[in-house]
Amino acid sequence: MTTLLKSAIIIDAFSPYHKQTKDILINDGIITKIDTNIPKKDGYQVVELDNLHVSTGWFDTSVSFGEPGYEERETLRHGIQVAAKSGFTDVAINPNTSPIVDNKSAVEFLINKVNGSATNIHPIGALTQRSKGIEMSEMYDMQQSGAIAFGDYNKPVSNDNLLKIALLYAQNFDGLVLSFPKNNSIAGEGVANEGKNSTLLGLKGIPALAEEIQISRDLFLLGYTGGKLHIPTISTAKSVQLIKEAKKKGLNVTCSVAVHHLFLTDDELHGFDANKKVTPPLRTEEDRNALLKGIQDGTIDIITSDHSPIDVEHKKVEFSTAKDGTIGLESAFGALNTLLDLETMIKCLSNNPRERFGLDKITIKENEKASLSIFNPEGDYTFSEENIISTSKNSVFLDKKLQGKVYGVFNNNQLVLNS
């Protein structure tokens, strides 16, 4: 198949065509020519779209689907279509299914289920058996079957020695360990950020300290053991500072932030909308600004949607009893596009996550594989249910003003566009 992208503005700091408007010719999934004007020919699949922009394919490092076990929330096949139409060529799948992804058979099931799709999936294996935090999982076997990292989704490793052993053991095969930043003893039964708003609303609070003390512990352990540590979805100003200091000391640590923590604060909770109940909780404006600064100065490496579909039965309930989580694939670009310049966004959505999680490096030039996200950064709109492709509709961004349009992806010699 031959595909021709006409008048595409290329956003790729590693490409010789960065910020240039070019035609891109793709034959059998490989970029064969980039030039100012490539003539159309019979049989070409031609893409001509308003203000067409392309970048290297986006990689979301924290995506949950339902299957297996919670197919009513999202199936793998439909979820992969959602990811593609949201601009993501690659997604890392969290292990929070039923059964938990804690062995090589479970990893292989995920990969084989959607093999050949436009969007690639990369399973994250559970760090501990059944994500119970008691015994270490079969990490090496899972990596041999395709797992790219190991962590218990939204569950902290409370056992200090277990995390120490995991960091030591993973070094034998260059494994990446994830440690969710939450101290359950301090967080207790909290459901919202501890502060002015939780007090006014009568909601049990989760102190920022619950995140920061866990990160401090993780960094001390990493300094002792060595190895590779990734801290997902940080949310406080102090967390940014702790990781910044650790990097200066030479520790091999990275971190991510969820889009909603860059965009929203706990002021959103006054309507008791359970869609706004997420983990970690939405924090303060001071925290939000510190996170944005952390993106700009390179302390925060990766941005994720932290996509987590929850069925209506577990969201249309009282705030304190609702399940945590928001979908985020469809709204990720539109939200980030209101906050960040395109180069910074692409670095945190593509280059940095690919490098940290061990995916092949890609760039937009001739004789390279075409792995492209396709979008238009212009145009404001209000995000509504009409913009949601996911089976579950639990979006924290409903009724928010976003900017830009994702057209889709070209990856694995397949073009997927929004209708």
GROMACS .gro file of C-alpha atoms in nm:
model
  419
    1MET     CA    1   0.000   0.000   0.000
    2THR     CA    2   0.120   0.351  -0.084
    3THR     CA    3   0.005   0.646   0.125
    4LEU     CA    4   0.071   1.012   0.051
    5LEU     CA    5   0.037   1.281   0.318
    6LYS     CA    6   0.005   1.619   0.149
    7SER     CA    7   0.135   1.946   0.298
    8ALA     CA    8   0.215   1.803   0.640
    9ILE     CA    9   0.386   2.024   0.896
   10ILE     CA   10   0.645   1.799   1.061
   11ILE     CA   11   0.702   1.831   1.436
   12ASP     CA   12   1.008   1.621   1.521
   13ALA     CA   13   1.316   1.781   1.676
   14PHE     CA   14   1.529   1.488   1.553
   15SER     CA   15   1.415   1.515   1.192
   16PRO     CA   16   1.596   1.722   0.927
   17TYR     CA   17   1.247   1.841   0.828
   18HIS     CA   18   1.147   1.974   1.170
   19LYS     CA   19   0.885   2.252   1.143
   20GLN     CA   20   0.884   2.225   0.762
   21THR     CA   21   0.578   2.168   0.544
   22LYS     CA   22   0.639   1.862   0.326
   23ASP     CA   23   0.465   1.583   0.139
   24ILE     CA   24   0.539   1.241   0.287
   25LEU     CA   25   0.527   0.928   0.073
   26ILE     CA   26   0.494   0.594   0.251
   27ASN     CA   27   0.536   0.256   0.081
   28ASP     CA   28   0.453  -0.059   0.277
   29GLY     CA   29   0.493   0.124   0.607
   30ILE     CA   30   0.830   0.285   0.524
   31ILE     CA   31   0.883   0.655   0.449
   32THR     CA   32   1.034   0.648   0.101
   33LYS     CA   33   1.026   1.016   0.009
   34ILE     CA   34   0.983   1.354   0.177
   35ASP     CA   35   0.966   1.649  -0.059
   36THR     CA   36   0.792   1.981  -0.122
   37ASN     CA   37   0.550   1.846  -0.382
   38ILE     CA   38   0.506   1.477  -0.452
   39PRO     CA   39   0.258   1.414  -0.737
   40LYS     CA   40  -0.050   1.202  -0.670
   41LYS     CA   41  -0.079   0.878  -0.865
   42ASP     CA   42  -0.356   0.628  -0.922
   43GLY     CA   43  -0.377   0.382  -0.637
   44TYR     CA   44  -0.230   0.618  -0.378
   45GLN     CA   45  -0.412   0.659  -0.048
   46VAL     CA   46  -0.399   1.038  -0.022
   47VAL     CA   47  -0.438   1.227   0.307
   48GLU     CA   48  -0.523   1.596   0.268
   49LEU     CA   49  -0.654   1.760   0.584
   50ASP     CA   50  -0.681   2.113   0.721
   51ASN     CA   51  -0.362   2.238   0.887
   52LEU     CA   52  -0.220   1.886   0.882
   53HIS     CA   53   0.055   1.825   1.139
   54VAL     CA   54   0.247   1.503   1.199
   55SER     CA   55   0.484   1.393   1.473
   56THR     CA   56   0.650   1.072   1.578
   57GLY     CA   57   0.388   0.840   1.726
   58TRP     CA   58   0.265   0.916   2.074
   59PHE     CA   59   0.314   0.655   2.346
   60ASP     CA   60   0.084   0.653   2.651
   61THR     CA   61   0.257   0.475   2.940
   62SER     CA   62  -0.049   0.424   3.160
   63VAL     CA   63  -0.364   0.289   2.997
   64SER     CA   64  -0.622   0.057   3.153
   65PHE     CA   65  -0.877  -0.138   2.955
   66GLY     CA   66  -1.119  -0.386   3.107
   67GLU     CA   67  -1.040  -0.709   2.928
   68PRO     CA   68  -0.996  -0.968   3.065
   69GLY     CA   69  -1.247  -0.957   3.346
   70TYR     CA   70  -1.409  -0.614   3.307
   71GLU     CA   71  -1.517  -0.612   2.944
   72GLU     CA   72  -1.818  -0.395   3.033
   73ARG     CA   73  -1.570  -0.111   3.090
   74GLU     CA   74  -1.369  -0.161   2.772
   75THR     CA   75  -1.256  -0.446   2.549
   76LEU     CA   76  -0.904  -0.465   2.413
   77ARG     CA   77  -1.004  -0.438   2.048
   78HIS     CA   78  -1.229  -0.138   2.099
   79GLY     CA   79  -0.981   0.023   2.336
   80ILE     CA   80  -0.706  -0.001   2.078
   81GLN     CA   81  -0.934   0.175   1.826
   82VAL     CA   82  -0.993   0.450   2.081
   83ALA     CA   83  -0.618   0.489   2.127
   84ALA     CA   84  -0.555   0.507   1.751
   85LYS     CA   85  -0.825   0.767   1.693
   86SER     CA   86  -0.683   0.964   1.987
   87GLY     CA   87  -0.342   0.979   1.817
   88PHE     CA   88  -0.155   0.708   2.004
   89THR     CA   89   0.055   0.457   1.809
   90ASP     CA   90   0.162   0.281   2.130
   91VAL     CA   91   0.005   0.223   2.470
   92ALA     CA   92   0.134   0.051   2.782
   93ILE     CA   93  -0.141  -0.161   2.933
   94ASN     CA   94  -0.171  -0.169   3.312
   95PRO     CA   95  -0.204  -0.510   3.480
   96ASN     CA   96  -0.525  -0.430   3.674
   97THR     CA   97  -0.743  -0.687   3.500
   98SER     CA   98  -0.905  -1.003   3.632
   99PRO     CA   99  -0.697  -1.208   3.655
  100ILE     CA  100  -0.408  -0.972   3.725
  101VAL     CA  101  -0.132  -0.976   3.462
  102ASP     CA  102   0.136  -1.140   3.678
  103ASN     CA  103   0.262  -1.423   3.456
  104LYS     CA  104   0.383  -1.477   3.100
  105SER     CA  105   0.058  -1.636   2.981
  106ALA     CA  106  -0.136  -1.325   3.078
  107VAL     CA  107   0.117  -1.104   2.898
  108GLU     CA  108   0.096  -1.318   2.585
  109PHE     CA  109  -0.285  -1.308   2.592
  110LEU     CA  110  -0.284  -0.928   2.576
  111ILE     CA  111  -0.031  -0.913   2.293
  112ASN     CA  112  -0.195  -1.185   2.084
  113LYS     CA  113  -0.547  -1.048   2.130
  114VAL     CA  114  -0.474  -0.731   1.932
  115ASN     CA  115  -0.178  -0.842   1.724
  116GLY     CA  116  -0.170  -0.662   1.389
  117SER     CA  117  -0.353  -0.350   1.506
  118ALA     CA  118  -0.248   0.001   1.408
  119THR     CA  119  -0.173   0.079   1.772
  120ASN     CA  120   0.080  -0.141   1.951
  121ILE     CA  121   0.018  -0.257   2.305
  122HIS     CA  122   0.298  -0.309   2.555
  123PRO     CA  123   0.192  -0.492   2.871
  124ILE     CA  124   0.311  -0.380   3.212
  125GLY     CA  125   0.346  -0.686   3.432
  126ALA     CA  126   0.239  -0.674   3.794
  127LEU     CA  127   0.535  -0.628   4.028
  128THR     CA  128   0.386  -0.862   4.286
  129GLN     CA  129   0.171  -1.172   4.258
  130ARG     CA  130  -0.194  -1.071   4.208
  131SER     CA  131  -0.078  -0.717   4.293
  132LYS     CA  132  -0.113  -0.810   4.660
  133GLY     CA  133   0.224  -0.663   4.759
  134ILE     CA  134   0.338  -0.982   4.932
  135GLU     CA  135   0.546  -1.188   4.689
  136MET     CA  136   0.735  -1.082   4.380
  137SER     CA  137   0.588  -1.183   4.044
  138GLU     CA  138   0.756  -1.374   3.760
  139MET     CA  139   0.923  -1.061   3.626
  140TYR     CA  140   1.189  -1.218   3.405
  141ASP     CA  141   0.947  -1.461   3.241
  142MET     CA  142   0.705  -1.179   3.171
  143GLN     CA  143   0.975  -0.965   3.015
  144GLN     CA  144   1.073  -1.253   2.788
  145SER     CA  145   0.710  -1.266   2.674
  146GLY     CA  146   0.685  -0.894   2.604
  147ALA     CA  147   0.629  -0.703   2.930
  148ILE     CA  148   0.812  -0.370   2.921
  149ALA     CA  149   0.798  -0.277   3.293
  150PHE     CA  150   0.668  -0.399   3.628
  151GLY     CA  151   0.434  -0.227   3.872
  152ASP     CA  152   0.110  -0.273   4.064
  153TYR     CA  153  -0.127  -0.017   3.913
  154ASN     CA  154  -0.233   0.249   4.165
  155LYS     CA  155  -0.117   0.022   4.450
  156PRO     CA  156   0.191   0.114   4.651
  157VAL     CA  157   0.457  -0.138   4.748
  158SER     CA  158   0.421  -0.109   5.124
  159ASN     CA  159   0.688  -0.370   5.200
  160ASP     CA  160   1.019  -0.182   5.188
  161ASN     CA  161   1.228  -0.497   5.156
  162LEU     CA  162   1.016  -0.627   4.870
  163LEU     CA  163   1.081  -0.313   4.665
  164LYS     CA  164   1.450  -0.334   4.752
  165ILE     CA  165   1.468  -0.694   4.627
  166ALA     CA  166   1.271  -0.608   4.312
  167LEU     CA  167   1.510  -0.324   4.225
  168LEU     CA  168   1.807  -0.556   4.277
  169TYR     CA  169   1.657  -0.848   4.086
  170ALA     CA  170   1.543  -0.643   3.788
  171GLN     CA  171   1.900  -0.532   3.721
  172ASN     CA  172   1.976  -0.885   3.598
  173PHE     CA  173   1.768  -0.818   3.284
  174ASP     CA  174   1.764  -0.436   3.278
  175GLY     CA  175   1.403  -0.431   3.400
  176LEU     CA  176   1.217  -0.111   3.480
  177VAL     CA  177   1.040  -0.105   3.818
  178LEU     CA  178   0.735   0.117   3.881
  179SER     CA  179   0.642   0.226   4.232
  180PHE     CA  180   0.311   0.405   4.284
  181PRO     CA  181   0.363   0.705   4.515
  182LYS     CA  182   0.121   0.660   4.801
  183ASN     CA  183   0.163   0.574   5.167
  184ASN     CA  184  -0.160   0.400   5.264
  185SER     CA  185  -0.108   0.451   5.638
  186ILE     CA  186  -0.108   0.828   5.592
  187ALA     CA  187  -0.366   0.839   5.314
  188GLY     CA  188  -0.606   0.627   5.517
  189GLU     CA  189  -0.961   0.639   5.385
  190GLY     CA  190  -0.915   0.979   5.222
  191VAL     CA  191  -1.096   1.052   4.895
  192ALA     CA  192  -0.973   1.404   4.810
  193ASN     CA  193  -0.670   1.626   4.855
  194GLU     CA  194  -0.639   1.729   5.219
  195GLY     CA  195  -0.680   2.105   5.230
  196LYS     CA  196  -0.927   2.389   5.214
  197ASN     CA  197  -1.166   2.224   4.971
  198SER     CA  198  -1.182   1.886   5.145
  199THR     CA  199  -1.257   2.067   5.471
  200LEU     CA  200  -1.531   2.282   5.317
  201LEU     CA  201  -1.688   1.981   5.147
  202GLY     CA  202  -1.661   1.746   5.443
  203LEU     CA  203  -1.451   1.494   5.248
  204LYS     CA  204  -1.180   1.284   5.410
  205GLY     CA  205  -0.844   1.416   5.298
  206ILE     CA  206  -0.533   1.257   5.150
  207PRO     CA  207  -0.234   1.468   5.253
  208ALA     CA  208   0.032   1.553   4.997
  209LEU     CA  209   0.265   1.397   5.253
  210ALA     CA  210   0.124   1.053   5.168
  211GLU     CA  211   0.278   1.084   4.823
  212GLU     CA  212   0.595   1.261   4.919
  213ILE     CA  213   0.702   1.030   5.201
  214GLN     CA  214   0.660   0.731   4.969
  215ILE     CA  215   0.873   0.895   4.701
  216SER     CA  216   1.140   0.976   4.960
  217ARG     CA  217   1.148   0.609   5.063
  218ASP     CA  218   1.165   0.491   4.703
  219LEU     CA  219   1.455   0.723   4.627
  220PHE     CA  220   1.647   0.610   4.935
  221LEU     CA  221   1.602   0.249   4.828
  222LEU     CA  222   1.707   0.329   4.472
  223GLY     CA  223   2.022   0.500   4.603
  224TYR     CA  224   2.103   0.183   4.795
  225THR     CA  225   2.022  -0.077   4.529
  226GLY     CA  226   2.083   0.096   4.197
  227GLY     CA  227   1.861  -0.013   3.909
  228LYS     CA  228   1.591   0.170   3.716
  229LEU     CA  229   1.290   0.325   3.887
  230HIS     CA  230   0.990   0.500   3.735
  231ILE     CA  231   0.743   0.684   3.959
  232PRO     CA  232   0.405   0.716   3.783
  233THR     CA  233   0.157   1.004   3.809
  234ILE     CA  234   0.310   1.235   4.065
  235SER     CA  235   0.085   1.519   4.175
  236THR     CA  236   0.249   1.754   4.427
  237ALA     CA  237   0.504   2.034   4.421
  238LYS     CA  238   0.725   1.863   4.677
  239SER     CA  239   0.729   1.545   4.469
  240VAL     CA  240   0.873   1.742   4.177
  241GLN     CA  241   1.143   1.883   4.403
  242LEU     CA  242   1.234   1.542   4.547
  243ILE     CA  243   1.277   1.389   4.202
  244LYS     CA  244   1.471   1.690   4.076
  245GLU     CA  245   1.718   1.652   4.363
  246ALA     CA  246   1.745   1.276   4.305
  247LYS     CA  247   1.832   1.330   3.939
  248LYS     CA  248   2.103   1.578   4.035
  249LYS     CA  249   2.253   1.304   4.253
  250GLY     CA  250   2.266   1.075   3.951
  251LEU     CA  251   1.990   0.834   4.047
  252ASN     CA  252   1.831   0.648   3.755
  253VAL     CA  253   1.478   0.770   3.818
  254THR     CA  254   1.205   0.905   3.592
  255CYS     CA  255   0.848   1.010   3.659
  256SER     CA  256   0.523   1.086   3.484
  257VAL     CA  257   0.228   1.314   3.539
  258ALA     CA  258  -0.133   1.264   3.432
  259VAL     CA  259  -0.287   1.520   3.199
  260HIS     CA  260  -0.568   1.597   3.443
  261HIS     CA  261  -0.320   1.698   3.714
  262LEU     CA  262  -0.171   1.953   3.476
  263PHE     CA  263  -0.512   2.090   3.380
  264LEU     CA  264  -0.737   2.074   3.687
  265THR     CA  265  -0.731   2.136   4.064
  266ASP     CA  266  -0.939   2.026   4.361
  267ASP     CA  267  -1.159   2.333   4.308
  268GLU     CA  268  -1.343   2.100   4.068
  269LEU     CA  269  -1.483   1.894   4.355
  270HIS     CA  270  -1.753   2.138   4.462
  271GLY     CA  271  -2.015   1.966   4.249
  272PHE     CA  272  -1.934   1.625   4.405
  273ASP     CA  273  -1.899   1.487   4.052
  274ALA     CA  274  -1.756   1.137   4.088
  275ASN     CA  275  -1.584   1.172   3.749
  276LYS     CA  276  -1.348   1.410   3.931
  277LYS     CA  277  -1.246   1.138   4.177
  278VAL     CA  278  -0.904   1.018   4.066
  279THR     CA  279  -0.586   0.867   4.212
  280PRO     CA  280  -0.379   1.059   4.308
  281PRO     CA  281  -0.646   1.318   4.389
  282LEU     CA  282  -0.663   1.652   4.214
  283ARG     CA  283  -0.438   1.888   4.406
  284THR     CA  284  -0.396   2.266   4.446
  285GLU     CA  285  -0.314   2.541   4.197
  286GLU     CA  286   0.033   2.563   4.354
  287ASP     CA  287   0.086   2.194   4.282
  288ARG     CA  288  -0.047   2.227   3.928
  289ASN     CA  289   0.192   2.512   3.852
  290ALA     CA  290   0.485   2.318   3.998
  291LEU     CA  291   0.399   2.021   3.777
  292LEU     CA  292   0.393   2.241   3.468
  293LYS     CA  293   0.728   2.389   3.566
  294GLY     CA  294   0.860   2.035   3.617
  295ILE     CA  295   0.761   1.955   3.258
  296GLN     CA  296   0.938   2.264   3.128
  297ASP     CA  297   1.266   2.207   3.314
  298GLY     CA  298   1.279   1.835   3.237
  299THR     CA  299   1.223   1.704   3.589
  300ILE     CA  300   0.903   1.534   3.475
  301ASP     CA  301   0.987   1.309   3.182
  302ILE     CA  302   0.653   1.171   3.066
  303ILE     CA  303   0.290   1.278   3.032
  304THR     CA  304   0.018   1.013   3.040
  305SER     CA  305  -0.358   1.018   3.004
  306ASP     CA  306  -0.378   0.760   3.287
  307HIS     CA  307  -0.682   0.632   3.096
  308SER     CA  308  -0.904   0.433   3.334
  309PRO     CA  309  -1.256   0.343   3.216
  310ILE     CA  310  -1.506   0.281   3.496
  311ASP     CA  311  -1.859   0.152   3.433
  312VAL     CA  312  -2.155   0.369   3.522
  313GLU     CA  313  -2.257   0.149   3.818
  314HIS     CA  314  -1.934   0.244   3.994
  315LYS     CA  315  -1.937   0.614   3.903
  316LYS     CA  316  -2.300   0.723   3.934
  317VAL     CA  317  -2.286   0.686   4.311
  318GLU     CA  318  -2.195   0.898   4.612
  319PHE     CA  319  -1.854   1.063   4.567
  320SER     CA  320  -1.688   0.891   4.862
  321THR     CA  321  -1.790   0.542   4.746
  322ALA     CA  322  -1.727   0.587   4.371
  323LYS     CA  323  -1.433   0.413   4.208
  324ASP     CA  324  -1.134   0.631   4.127
  325GLY     CA  325  -1.041   0.695   3.766
  326THR     CA  326  -1.107   0.892   3.450
  327ILE     CA  327  -1.081   0.812   3.084
  328GLY     CA  328  -0.829   1.034   2.912
  329LEU     CA  329  -0.717   0.915   2.569
  330GLU     CA  330  -0.966   1.124   2.370
  331SER     CA  331  -0.900   1.444   2.566
  332ALA     CA  332  -0.522   1.418   2.619
  333PHE     CA  333  -0.407   1.617   2.317
  334GLY     CA  334  -0.681   1.882   2.341
  335ALA     CA  335  -0.602   1.950   2.706
  336LEU     CA  336  -0.223   1.954   2.669
  337ASN     CA  337  -0.248   2.175   2.363
  338THR     CA  338  -0.390   2.452   2.584
  339LEU     CA  339  -0.092   2.429   2.820
  340LEU     CA  340   0.226   2.338   2.632
  341ASP     CA  341   0.405   2.413   2.307
  342LEU     CA  342   0.406   2.131   2.053
  343GLU     CA  343   0.776   2.045   2.088
  344THR     CA  344   0.756   2.001   2.464
  345MET     CA  345   0.435   1.802   2.431
  346ILE     CA  346   0.582   1.564   2.171
  347LYS     CA  347   0.895   1.515   2.379
  348CYS     CA  348   0.685   1.402   2.677
  349LEU     CA  349   0.436   1.201   2.470
  350SER     CA  350   0.679   1.033   2.230
  351ASN     CA  351   1.056   1.065   2.267
  352ASN     CA  352   1.094   1.039   2.644
  353PRO     CA  353   0.850   0.754   2.709
  354ARG     CA  354   0.988   0.549   2.420
  355GLU     CA  355   1.341   0.583   2.552
  356ARG     CA  356   1.253   0.506   2.914
  357PHE     CA  357   1.034   0.205   2.842
  358GLY     CA  358   1.274   0.057   2.589
  359LEU     CA  359   1.085   0.109   2.263
  360ASP     CA  360   1.270   0.166   1.937
  361LYS     CA  361   1.372   0.523   1.864
  362ILE     CA  362   1.181   0.670   1.570
  363THR     CA  363   1.211   0.984   1.361
  364ILE     CA  364   1.049   1.131   1.050
  365LYS     CA  365   1.292   1.091   0.765
  366GLU     CA  366   1.337   0.881   0.453
  367ASN     CA  367   1.393   0.504   0.491
  368GLU     CA  368   1.249   0.503   0.843
  369LYS     CA  369   0.937   0.322   0.959
  370ALA     CA  370   0.630   0.546   0.944
  371SER     CA  371   0.497   0.571   1.298
  372LEU     CA  372   0.301   0.895   1.294
  373SER     CA  373   0.046   1.082   1.500
  374ILE     CA  374  -0.169   1.307   1.283
  375PHE     CA  375  -0.335   1.621   1.417
  376ASN     CA  376  -0.435   1.986   1.382
  377PRO     CA  377  -0.333   2.205   1.678
  378GLU     CA  378  -0.584   2.481   1.596
  379GLY     CA  379  -0.950   2.521   1.688
  380ASP     CA  380  -1.121   2.549   2.026
  381TYR     CA  381  -1.409   2.331   2.135
  382THR     CA  382  -1.595   2.215   2.444
  383PHE     CA  383  -1.533   1.850   2.526
  384SER     CA  384  -1.861   1.658   2.551
  385GLU     CA  385  -1.990   1.301   2.536
  386GLU     CA  386  -1.999   1.335   2.158
  387ASN     CA  387  -1.618   1.346   2.167
  388ILE     CA  388  -1.594   1.023   2.367
  389ILE     CA  389  -1.525   0.705   2.174
  390SER     CA  390  -1.463   0.488   2.482
  391THR     CA  391  -1.728   0.247   2.606
  392SER     CA  392  -1.717   0.410   2.951
  393LYS     CA  393  -1.792   0.782   2.967
  394ASN     CA  394  -1.626   0.875   3.297
  395SER     CA  395  -1.428   1.176   3.180
  396VAL     CA  396  -1.297   1.445   3.410
  397PHE     CA  397  -1.280   1.677   3.107
  398LEU     CA  398  -1.652   1.693   3.026
  399ASP     CA  399  -1.757   2.053   2.956
  400LYS     CA  400  -1.396   2.176   2.953
  401LYS     CA  401  -1.259   2.404   2.681
  402LEU     CA  402  -0.993   2.217   2.482
  403GLN     CA  403  -0.795   2.304   2.172
  404GLY     CA  404  -0.701   2.121   1.853
  405LYS     CA  405  -0.814   1.807   1.675
  406VAL     CA  406  -0.657   1.464   1.651
  407TYR     CA  407  -0.700   1.316   1.305
  408GLY     CA  408  -0.558   0.972   1.392
  409VAL     CA  409  -0.243   0.769   1.325
  410PHE     CA  410  -0.040   0.596   1.059
  411ASN     CA  411   0.142   0.297   1.206
  412ASN     CA  412   0.211  -0.065   1.114
  413ASN     CA  413   0.127   0.025   0.753
  414GLN     CA  414  -0.227   0.118   0.859
  415LEU     CA  415  -0.405   0.452   0.843
  416VAL     CA  416  -0.670   0.510   1.111
  417LEU     CA  417  -0.860   0.839   1.093
  418ASN     CA  418  -1.147   0.986   1.288
  419SER     CA  419  -1.462   0.989   1.079
   0.00000   0.00000   0.00000
